[in-house]
Amino acid sequence: MDKRRITLKDIARELGISVSTASRALNSYSGISEETIKLVKDYAEKHNYVPNSIAVNFRRNRTMTLGMIVPEVVHPFFSSIISGAIAAANQHGYRILLGQTDEKLPNEKLACRSMLSGSVDGLLISVSNETKDFEHLQEFIDEGKPVIQFDKFLENFHTPKVITDDYESAYEAVNHLIKQGYRRIAHINGLLEVKNSMDRLKGYKKALEDAGLEFREEWVPHCKNISEEEGYQFAQELLNLPQPPDAFFCITDLVALGVMNYLKSQGIQVPKQIGVMGFSNWKIAEVMSPGLSTVEQHGHQMGMKAVNLLVQLLKDQSLGSNETYKIDSDLIIRESTLN
């Protein structure tokens, strides 16, 4: 090899591995063997590798465009995040290029390929429910383009993350139900492989445990589509159990709407007979009758924070660290839980 400063591609070529693997090994990512990590780091040290290609990429070919990939664009929570992101981007002289996955990994990869072609300076992403690995996202890092994950994220993909504290938010929501006198609290959850669903489940279980209340597996069904129809269906199934719940904590307000519709169809009074708690504080929570108690996630603030972080990384010519920034949530109390 000549005397010029070696690049990440040089290391990958000389060791017979991909550029992505070389980059992940240098950063000691999980999923890379200790042997490979040592091999790459030893080679990099021996040849005085300096990761200056990042700075070069930052300085070159700026488009003043930020990529943003979400599961759904027409969605109460994500549209709020998008609105905040656009507002912050405008303040910094950037524009937002949107991509939608419909919770499908192939769509996510397609959007990433399109944005990676040179049209964006960095990426903001809330990963799809199907996303388990980050090879397609690592390509941005390898090209010196910073990535910010928000809302739904991959723990083992080491980038800055902007999220709601789902564990604490769920704990507070369930604790409110307990204080209102409800004792058999069901939780209509999402897919367990999705991080925020798992954290809300943990918060729910901890609140029950701290209050000395029973946790029953049959009171925790899991939505595949997070839909009103699933809320209706699960409410029907749960209330026909030998030991039915006396309250519902729902993964979203849309699911809670389905629960409320079933309760109305059966002449069950809310909150006198059964309490209902949502999550997100969508507009429908205000107009339901009775009004739906829920958790306000502050999507607009999340979008602004994510963009501000990304712009700062671009200014610093940095890819950032594996930090998590939590946006505070608020418990919104309405009639559906005031027993």
PDB file of N, CA and C in Angstrom, residues 2 76 140 209 263 312:
ATOM      1  N   ASP A   2       0.459   2.328  -0.737  1.00  0.00           N
ATOM      2  CA  ASP A   2       1.311   3.507  -0.840  1.00  0.00           C
ATOM      3  C   ASP A   2       1.263   4.322   0.451  1.00  0.00           C
ATOM      4  N   PRO A  76     -51.537  10.729  13.369  1.00  0.00           N
ATOM      5  CA  PRO A  76     -51.556  11.838  14.338  1.00  0.00           C
ATOM      6  C   PRO A  76     -50.224  12.091  15.031  1.00  0.00           C
ATOM      7  N   PHE A 140     -25.132   4.825   5.942  1.00  0.00           N
ATOM      8  CA  PHE A 140     -25.071   6.283   6.111  1.00  0.00           C
ATOM      9  C   PHE A 140     -23.849   6.667   6.937  1.00  0.00           C
ATOM     10  N   GLU A 209     -46.986  -4.303  40.198  1.00  0.00           N
ATOM     11  CA  GLU A 209     -46.153  -4.908  41.249  1.00  0.00           C
ATOM     12  C   GLU A 209     -46.040  -3.991  42.466  1.00  0.00           C
ATOM     13  N   LEU A 263     -67.447  -1.027  24.510  1.00  0.00           N
ATOM     14  CA  LEU A 263     -68.122  -0.803  25.792  1.00  0.00           C
ATOM     15  C   LEU A 263     -69.473  -0.123  25.584  1.00  0.00           C
ATOM     16  N   GLN A 312     -26.611  19.959  14.530  1.00  0.00           N
ATOM     17  CA  GLN A 312     -25.419  20.175  15.347  1.00  0.00           C
ATOM     18  C   GLN A 312     -24.309  19.201  14.969  1.00  0.00           C
TER      19      GLN A 312
END
